[in-house]
């Protein structure tokens, strides 16, 4: 692995982007790692923070979680742990704050700490001048680790698959973002959705994308967290090479640099950096299909049935096989 020591401090604060979806297996980790690698190749000093006890991002970047002297677990649990000392440089311009399986215990061990939702914010602040971009790979749950991510991020990027039920998941997710914005982090905004494992030729996928575009278009000019959100382009096509490379501890750029996945993540990085006008145009309004929206309702109103946002957090179940239970979202400071 290439490793440079150039990590010269910068004055501009990094963009901190949380890749979040409480649904499991939608492409969060694949996108975190390969988007980070693409940004690093474009010269952006990029940090991946692995917030998932499964440690998939850590493994994908070629770091053995059992070899760690310190990890994000120590950083969150013991605030005096030096975050800088837990960082591992894995490639030129690409670092990871790795996870280990112990991370699952953080949910319980921090439950009584008054600053439990701000631990990550403090850790990132201590190394912020070293990076241009920080990508947070969230676990598939709306627990304390995800709340820490949302409390420290400026932007949320939602990896998802264009399935019908996925829209309901997005509604739930946006409720959580709204509550975090109201209580923990008023600067939080939604960058948009990145479609993963995308099969554009299916009618269902096209309908879901059109619904999402309508939904985001209808939020323009409002004060909701997703007022500037878009369906980012390009969608990431289903590409077997992307599924193969994690087991080699390689990014797509090392494992299969000419594969569609490498092209898609390179182009996505350009979009995220705003270097190409690749954000999808809002689809024309489809009045006859639109769900009527109450004028003053800021909650998600995708063209699917969903439960309205609630002021108080409600119990949430994940639909994942993840090893952690799913504690109720807790937005108290
Ligand atoms: N574009 C793609 N084409 C083919 N396979 C993909 C693609 N993106 C992701 N995968 C595969 O799909 C599976 C789930 O992806 P990934 O692990 O990134 O999802 P996740 O949302 O991080 O999952 P979890 O919720 O468990 O953390 C993995 O096996 C991954 O290799
Ligand atoms: Mg993952």
Short mmCIF file of C-alpha atoms and ligand atoms in Angstrom, two decimals:
data_model
loop_
_atom_site.label_atom_id
_atom_site.label_comp_id
_atom_site.label_asym_id
_atom_site.label_seq_id
_atom_site.Cartn_x
_atom_site.Cartn_y
_atom_site.Cartn_z
CA UNK A 1 0.00 0.00 0.00
CA UNK A 2 1.19 3.47 -0.73
CA UNK A 3 1.56 5.59 2.33
CA UNK A 4 2.66 9.16 2.32
CA UNK A 5 3.20 11.20 5.40
CA UNK A 6 1.86 14.39 3.85
CA UNK A 7 -0.99 15.41 6.05
CA UNK A 8 -0.30 19.10 6.19
CA UNK A 9 -2.88 20.98 8.24
CA UNK A 10 -5.40 23.07 6.32
CA UNK A 11 -7.47 26.02 7.44
CA UNK A 12 -10.73 25.06 5.75
CA UNK A 13 -12.88 22.76 7.84
CA UNK A 14 -13.51 19.41 6.14
CA UNK A 15 -16.82 18.39 4.67
CA UNK A 16 -18.17 15.74 6.99
CA UNK A 17 -20.60 13.43 5.21
CA UNK A 18 -22.56 10.69 6.99
CA UNK A 19 -23.50 7.77 4.76
CA UNK A 20 -26.64 6.66 6.45
CA UNK A 21 -29.50 4.28 5.89
CA UNK A 22 -30.95 2.20 8.68
CA UNK A 23 -31.73 -0.51 6.16
CA UNK A 24 -29.00 -3.13 5.91
CA UNK A 25 -27.10 -4.10 2.79
CA UNK A 26 -27.99 -1.10 0.64
CA UNK A 27 -24.43 -0.08 -0.28
CA UNK A 28 -23.34 2.24 2.54
CA UNK A 29 -19.93 0.68 3.08
CA UNK A 30 -19.23 0.04 -0.60
CA UNK A 31 -20.01 3.68 -1.30
CA UNK A 32 -18.07 5.04 1.68
CA UNK A 33 -14.91 3.16 0.76
CA UNK A 34 -14.96 3.62 -3.00
CA UNK A 35 -16.16 7.20 -2.92
CA UNK A 36 -13.43 7.94 -0.37
CA UNK A 37 -10.86 6.26 -2.63
CA UNK A 38 -12.10 8.26 -5.61
CA UNK A 39 -11.88 11.51 -3.63
CA UNK A 40 -8.38 10.58 -2.48
CA UNK A 41 -7.34 9.94 -6.08
CA UNK A 42 -8.63 13.41 -6.92
CA UNK A 43 -6.22 14.80 -4.34
CA UNK A 44 -8.65 15.27 -1.45
CA UNK A 45 -7.25 14.23 1.90
CA UNK A 46 -9.96 11.89 2.99
CA UNK A 47 -10.76 10.15 6.26
CA UNK A 48 -13.14 7.20 6.53
CA UNK A 49 -14.57 6.70 10.01
CA UNK A 50 -15.92 3.21 10.44
CA UNK A 51 -18.86 3.43 12.83
CA UNK A 52 -20.09 -0.11 12.23
CA UNK A 53 -19.15 -2.91 14.66
CA UNK A 54 -19.12 -5.21 11.64
CA UNK A 55 -15.90 -3.31 10.69
CA UNK A 56 -16.62 -3.82 7.01
CA UNK A 57 -15.12 -0.49 5.91
CA UNK A 58 -11.99 -1.25 7.95
CA UNK A 59 -11.64 -4.66 6.30
CA UNK A 60 -12.47 -3.28 2.86
CA UNK A 61 -9.58 -0.85 3.23
CA UNK A 62 -7.26 -3.72 4.08
CA UNK A 63 -6.92 -3.13 7.82
CA UNK A 64 -7.27 -6.11 10.14
CA UNK A 65 -9.56 -5.07 13.04
CA UNK A 66 -7.86 -7.58 15.35
CA UNK A 67 -4.49 -5.87 14.82
CA UNK A 68 -5.51 -2.49 16.23
CA UNK A 69 -3.94 -0.80 19.21
CA UNK A 70 -6.71 1.74 19.27
CA UNK A 71 -9.86 2.26 17.26
CA UNK A 72 -12.97 4.39 17.07
CA UNK A 73 -14.18 2.44 20.10
CA UNK A 74 -11.39 3.87 22.29
CA UNK A 75 -11.86 7.33 20.83
CA UNK A 76 -15.58 7.34 21.67
CA UNK A 77 -15.30 5.69 25.04
CA UNK A 78 -12.23 7.48 26.40
CA UNK A 79 -12.28 11.09 25.24
CA UNK A 80 -8.67 11.52 26.35
CA UNK A 81 -7.60 8.98 23.71
CA UNK A 82 -5.77 10.83 20.97
CA UNK A 83 -7.81 10.49 17.81
CA UNK A 84 -4.72 11.15 15.70
CA UNK A 85 -3.04 8.11 17.23
CA UNK A 86 -5.88 5.83 16.16
CA UNK A 87 -5.82 6.89 12.50
CA UNK A 88 -4.31 4.50 9.96
CA UNK A 89 -3.12 5.71 6.60
CA UNK A 90 -4.06 3.08 4.03
CA UNK A 91 -3.27 4.82 0.74
CA UNK A 92 -2.09 8.17 -0.54
CA UNK A 93 -4.58 10.76 0.76
CA UNK A 94 -6.72 8.08 2.42
CA UNK A 95 -6.93 7.36 6.14
CA UNK A 96 -9.27 5.27 8.25
CA UNK A 97 -10.34 5.55 11.85
CA UNK A 98 -10.99 1.84 12.13
CA UNK A 99 -13.65 -0.12 13.96
CA UNK A 100 -13.46 -3.35 15.87
CA UNK A 101 -16.27 -5.59 17.03
CA UNK A 102 -16.08 -4.15 20.56
CA UNK A 103 -17.70 -1.08 19.11
CA UNK A 104 -21.11 -2.68 19.64
CA UNK A 105 -20.58 -2.25 23.40
CA UNK A 106 -20.39 1.53 23.07
CA UNK A 107 -24.18 1.76 22.78
CA UNK A 108 -24.51 0.41 26.30
CA UNK A 109 -21.34 1.77 27.86
CA UNK A 110 -22.12 5.36 26.93
CA UNK A 111 -25.83 5.31 27.65
CA UNK A 112 -25.52 7.42 30.80
CA UNK A 113 -22.83 9.82 29.55
CA UNK A 114 -24.29 13.32 29.20
CA UNK A 115 -22.20 14.00 26.09
CA UNK A 116 -22.79 10.58 24.56
CA UNK A 117 -24.06 11.98 21.27
CA UNK A 118 -21.21 14.49 20.86
CA UNK A 119 -18.22 12.23 21.39
CA UNK A 120 -17.53 11.85 17.68
CA UNK A 121 -17.90 15.57 17.05
CA UNK A 122 -15.08 16.24 19.52
CA UNK A 123 -12.91 13.50 18.01
CA UNK A 124 -13.31 14.87 14.48
CA UNK A 125 -12.63 18.41 15.66
CA UNK A 126 -9.27 17.29 17.03
CA UNK A 127 -8.05 16.14 13.59
CA UNK A 128 -10.20 18.32 11.34
CA UNK A 129 -7.32 20.42 10.03
CA UNK A 130 -5.72 17.35 8.46
CA UNK A 131 -8.55 16.52 6.09
CA UNK A 132 -10.61 17.87 3.22
CA UNK A 133 -13.35 15.27 3.50
CA UNK A 134 -14.52 12.94 6.25
CA UNK A 135 -16.89 10.10 5.33
CA UNK A 136 -18.78 8.34 8.13
CA UNK A 137 -19.85 4.76 7.45
CA UNK A 138 -22.92 4.31 9.64
CA UNK A 139 -24.25 1.00 10.92
CA UNK A 140 -27.70 -0.17 9.79
CA UNK A 141 -29.41 1.08 12.94
CA UNK A 142 -30.61 4.36 14.39
CA UNK A 143 -28.70 4.00 17.63
CA UNK A 144 -26.04 5.98 19.43
CA UNK A 145 -23.37 5.46 16.77
CA UNK A 146 -25.59 6.85 14.03
CA UNK A 147 -26.64 9.73 16.27
CA UNK A 148 -22.97 10.57 16.82
CA UNK A 149 -22.52 10.56 13.06
CA UNK A 150 -25.49 12.87 12.49
CA UNK A 151 -24.38 15.17 15.30
CA UNK A 152 -20.95 15.63 13.69
CA UNK A 153 -21.87 15.69 10.01
CA UNK A 154 -22.70 18.66 7.84
CA UNK A 155 -24.32 16.48 5.20
CA UNK A 156 -26.15 13.18 4.94
CA UNK A 157 -25.72 11.00 1.89
CA UNK A 158 -28.29 8.23 1.60
CA UNK A 159 -27.23 5.11 -0.26
CA UNK A 160 -30.29 3.11 -1.28
CA UNK A 161 -31.64 0.69 -3.80
CA UNK A 162 -34.53 1.68 -6.00
CA UNK A 163 -37.05 -0.66 -4.45
CA UNK A 164 -40.59 0.34 -3.58
CA UNK A 165 -40.23 -0.18 0.18
CA UNK A 166 -36.97 1.77 0.18
CA UNK A 167 -38.99 4.99 -0.06
CA UNK A 168 -40.66 4.29 3.24
CA UNK A 169 -37.20 3.76 4.71
CA UNK A 170 -36.14 7.15 3.39
CA UNK A 171 -39.15 8.77 5.06
CA UNK A 172 -38.16 7.25 8.38
CA UNK A 173 -34.58 8.31 7.89
CA UNK A 174 -35.60 11.89 7.13
CA UNK A 175 -37.66 11.99 10.30
CA UNK A 176 -34.51 11.09 12.22
CA UNK A 177 -32.48 13.74 10.39
CA UNK A 178 -35.18 16.30 11.19
CA UNK A 179 -35.14 15.44 14.88
CA UNK A 180 -31.34 15.58 15.03
CA UNK A 181 -31.37 18.92 13.26
CA UNK A 182 -33.82 20.25 15.83
CA UNK A 183 -31.94 18.96 18.84
CA UNK A 184 -28.27 18.22 18.20
CA UNK A 185 -27.02 19.77 14.97
CA UNK A 186 -28.83 22.65 13.32
CA UNK A 187 -26.33 22.64 10.41
CA UNK A 188 -27.27 19.18 9.23
CA UNK A 189 -28.54 18.95 5.65
CA UNK A 190 -29.23 16.15 3.21
CA UNK A 191 -26.88 16.05 0.22
CA UNK A 192 -29.02 13.49 -1.53
CA UNK A 193 -29.53 9.90 -2.47
CA UNK A 194 -27.04 7.70 -4.28
CA UNK A 195 -28.65 4.75 -5.97
CA UNK A 196 -26.64 1.56 -5.47
CA UNK A 197 -26.74 -1.78 -7.28
CA UNK A 198 -28.82 0.11 -9.80
CA UNK A 199 -30.65 -1.56 -12.66
CA UNK A 200 -31.94 1.35 -14.64
CA UNK A 201 -33.78 -0.73 -17.20
CA UNK A 202 -36.44 -1.90 -14.75
CA UNK A 203 -39.70 0.01 -14.70
CA UNK A 204 -39.82 -0.13 -10.92
CA UNK A 205 -36.38 1.47 -10.60
CA UNK A 206 -37.38 4.23 -13.00
CA UNK A 207 -40.59 4.88 -11.06
CA UNK A 208 -38.79 5.00 -7.73
CA UNK A 209 -36.22 7.44 -9.10
CA UNK A 210 -38.99 9.65 -10.55
CA UNK A 211 -40.79 9.62 -7.19
CA UNK A 212 -37.61 10.60 -5.37
CA UNK A 213 -36.89 13.40 -7.81
CA UNK A 214 -40.44 14.73 -7.45
CA UNK A 215 -40.17 14.52 -3.70
CA UNK A 216 -36.90 16.45 -3.55
CA UNK A 217 -38.13 18.96 -6.12
CA UNK A 218 -41.17 19.67 -3.93
CA UNK A 219 -38.88 20.48 -0.99
CA UNK A 220 -36.93 23.18 -2.86
CA UNK A 221 -37.17 26.54 -1.16
CA UNK A 222 -38.54 25.11 2.07
CA UNK A 223 -36.60 24.93 5.31
CA UNK A 224 -36.49 21.16 5.60
CA UNK A 225 -33.13 19.41 5.90
CA UNK A 226 -33.48 17.99 2.39
CA UNK A 227 -34.35 21.28 0.66
CA UNK A 228 -31.20 21.05 -1.47
CA UNK A 229 -31.13 17.28 -1.82
CA UNK A 230 -30.97 15.58 -5.20
CA UNK A 231 -30.74 12.12 -6.64
CA UNK A 232 -27.02 12.18 -7.35
CA UNK A 233 -25.70 10.95 -10.64
CA UNK A 234 -24.51 8.67 -11.82
CA UNK A 235 -26.31 5.83 -10.07
CA UNK A 236 -23.89 3.06 -9.13
CA UNK A 237 -24.61 0.17 -11.46
CA UNK A 238 -24.75 -3.37 -10.15
CA UNK A 239 -21.23 -4.58 -10.76
CA UNK A 240 -19.87 -7.88 -9.46
CA UNK A 241 -16.36 -6.42 -9.16
CA UNK A 242 -17.64 -4.11 -6.43
CA UNK A 243 -18.86 -7.13 -4.50
CA UNK A 244 -15.59 -9.00 -4.95
CA UNK A 245 -13.04 -6.37 -3.97
CA UNK A 246 -13.75 -6.14 -0.20
CA UNK A 247 -12.52 -9.66 0.44
CA UNK A 248 -9.14 -8.66 -1.02
CA UNK A 249 -8.94 -5.55 1.16
CA UNK A 250 -8.90 -3.50 -2.01
CA UNK A 251 -10.88 -0.63 -3.40
CA UNK A 252 -12.39 -0.95 -6.85
CA UNK A 253 -9.55 1.20 -8.22
CA UNK A 254 -7.01 -1.41 -7.21
CA UNK A 255 -9.05 -4.54 -7.86
CA UNK A 256 -10.67 -3.66 -11.17
CA UNK A 257 -9.75 -0.14 -12.28
CA UNK A 258 -11.50 -0.47 -15.63
CA UNK A 259 -14.75 -1.89 -14.22
CA UNK A 260 -18.03 0.01 -14.39
CA UNK A 261 -17.87 0.41 -10.61
CA UNK A 262 -14.61 2.34 -10.82
CA UNK A 263 -16.07 4.65 -13.45
CA UNK A 264 -19.28 5.19 -11.49
CA UNK A 265 -17.52 6.05 -8.23
CA UNK A 266 -15.09 8.38 -10.03
CA UNK A 267 -18.02 10.21 -11.60
CA UNK A 268 -19.90 10.28 -8.30
CA UNK A 269 -16.86 11.86 -6.63
CA UNK A 270 -16.93 14.56 -9.30
CA UNK A 271 -20.60 15.19 -8.57
CA UNK A 272 -20.02 15.33 -4.81
CA UNK A 273 -17.24 17.85 -5.38
CA UNK A 274 -19.54 19.87 -7.59
CA UNK A 275 -17.09 19.58 -10.45
CA UNK A 276 -19.70 18.58 -12.98
CA UNK A 277 -23.35 19.54 -13.25
CA UNK A 278 -24.46 15.98 -12.79
CA UNK A 279 -27.26 16.41 -10.35
CA UNK A 280 -30.47 15.12 -11.78
CA UNK A 281 -32.92 17.65 -13.13
CA UNK A 282 -36.21 17.65 -11.23
CA UNK A 283 -38.70 15.49 -13.05
CA UNK A 284 -41.73 17.31 -14.45
CA UNK A 285 -44.53 17.51 -11.91
CA UNK A 286 -47.04 14.71 -12.26
CA UNK A 287 -50.11 16.29 -10.79
CA UNK A 288 -52.37 13.36 -11.34
CA UNK A 289 -50.14 11.07 -9.30
CA UNK A 290 -48.96 13.44 -6.65
CA UNK A 291 -49.97 12.84 -3.08
CA UNK A 292 -51.61 15.99 -1.73
CA UNK A 293 -49.36 17.63 0.80
CA UNK A 294 -50.54 19.77 3.68
CA UNK A 295 -49.11 23.22 3.16
CA UNK A 296 -47.37 23.51 6.49
CA UNK A 297 -46.11 19.96 6.82
CA UNK A 298 -42.32 19.77 6.63
CA UNK A 299 -42.21 15.99 6.97
CA UNK A 300 -41.22 13.67 4.16
CA UNK A 301 -44.06 13.22 1.69
CA UNK A 302 -42.75 10.81 -0.89
CA UNK A 303 -45.43 9.25 -3.01
CA UNK A 304 -45.74 6.34 -0.70
CA UNK A 305 -47.65 5.80 2.45
CA UNK A 306 -45.59 6.55 5.47
CA UNK A 307 -46.08 7.42 9.06
CA UNK A 308 -45.96 11.16 9.66
CA UNK A 309 -42.99 12.54 11.50
CA UNK A 310 -43.43 12.62 15.23
CA UNK A 311 -41.98 15.07 17.69
CA UNK A 312 -40.99 12.36 20.12
CA UNK A 313 -38.66 9.59 19.03
CA UNK A 314 -40.39 6.27 18.64
CA UNK A 315 -39.10 2.73 18.90
CA UNK A 316 -37.51 1.66 15.65
CA UNK A 317 -36.79 -1.77 14.33
CA UNK A 318 -34.06 -2.35 11.80
CA UNK A 319 -34.62 -4.84 9.02
CA UNK A 320 -31.11 -6.11 9.14
CA UNK A 321 -29.30 -9.10 10.48
CA UNK A 322 -26.89 -6.83 12.27
CA UNK A 323 -25.59 -7.95 15.64
CA UNK A 324 -26.82 -4.97 17.59
CA UNK A 325 -30.20 -4.34 18.93
CA UNK A 326 -31.77 -1.15 17.86
CA UNK A 327 -32.10 1.24 20.75
CA UNK A 328 -34.67 3.94 20.45
CA UNK A 329 -33.39 7.09 18.91
CA UNK A 330 -32.38 9.34 21.77
CA UNK A 331 -32.02 12.97 20.92
CA UNK A 332 -31.46 14.39 24.33
CA UNK A 333 -28.04 16.00 24.57
N1 LIG B 1 -22.98 -1.73 -7.09
C1 LIG B 1 -22.88 -2.96 -6.57
N2 LIG B 1 -22.88 -4.05 -7.36
C2 LIG B 1 -22.80 -5.29 -6.85
N3 LIG B 1 -22.72 -5.56 -5.54
C3 LIG B 1 -22.72 -4.51 -4.69
C4 LIG B 1 -22.79 -3.17 -5.15
N4 LIG B 1 -22.79 -2.34 -4.07
C5 LIG B 1 -22.71 -3.14 -3.00
N5 LIG B 1 -22.66 -4.44 -3.34
C6 LIG B 1 -22.63 -5.60 -2.45
O1 LIG B 1 -23.84 -5.62 -1.72
C7 LIG B 1 -23.61 -6.02 -0.38
C8 LIG B 1 -24.08 -4.93 0.58
O2 LIG B 1 -23.29 -3.77 0.33
P1 LIG B 1 -22.69 -2.94 1.54
O3 LIG B 1 -21.96 -3.82 2.49
O4 LIG B 1 -21.95 -1.80 0.96
O5 LIG B 1 -24.02 -2.43 2.20
P2 LIG B 1 -24.22 -1.74 3.63
O6 LIG B 1 -25.39 -0.85 3.50
O7 LIG B 1 -22.96 -1.16 4.10
O8 LIG B 1 -24.56 -2.99 4.53
P3 LIG B 1 -24.72 -2.99 6.15
O9 LIG B 1 -26.03 -2.35 6.40
O10 LIG B 1 -24.67 -4.42 6.54
O11 LIG B 1 -23.59 -2.20 6.69
C9 LIG B 1 -22.13 -6.31 -0.27
O12 LIG B 1 -21.91 -7.68 -0.47
C10 LIG B 1 -21.53 -5.50 -1.40
O13 LIG B 1 -20.31 -6.06 -1.87
MG1 LIG B 2 -21.95 -1.40 5.91
#
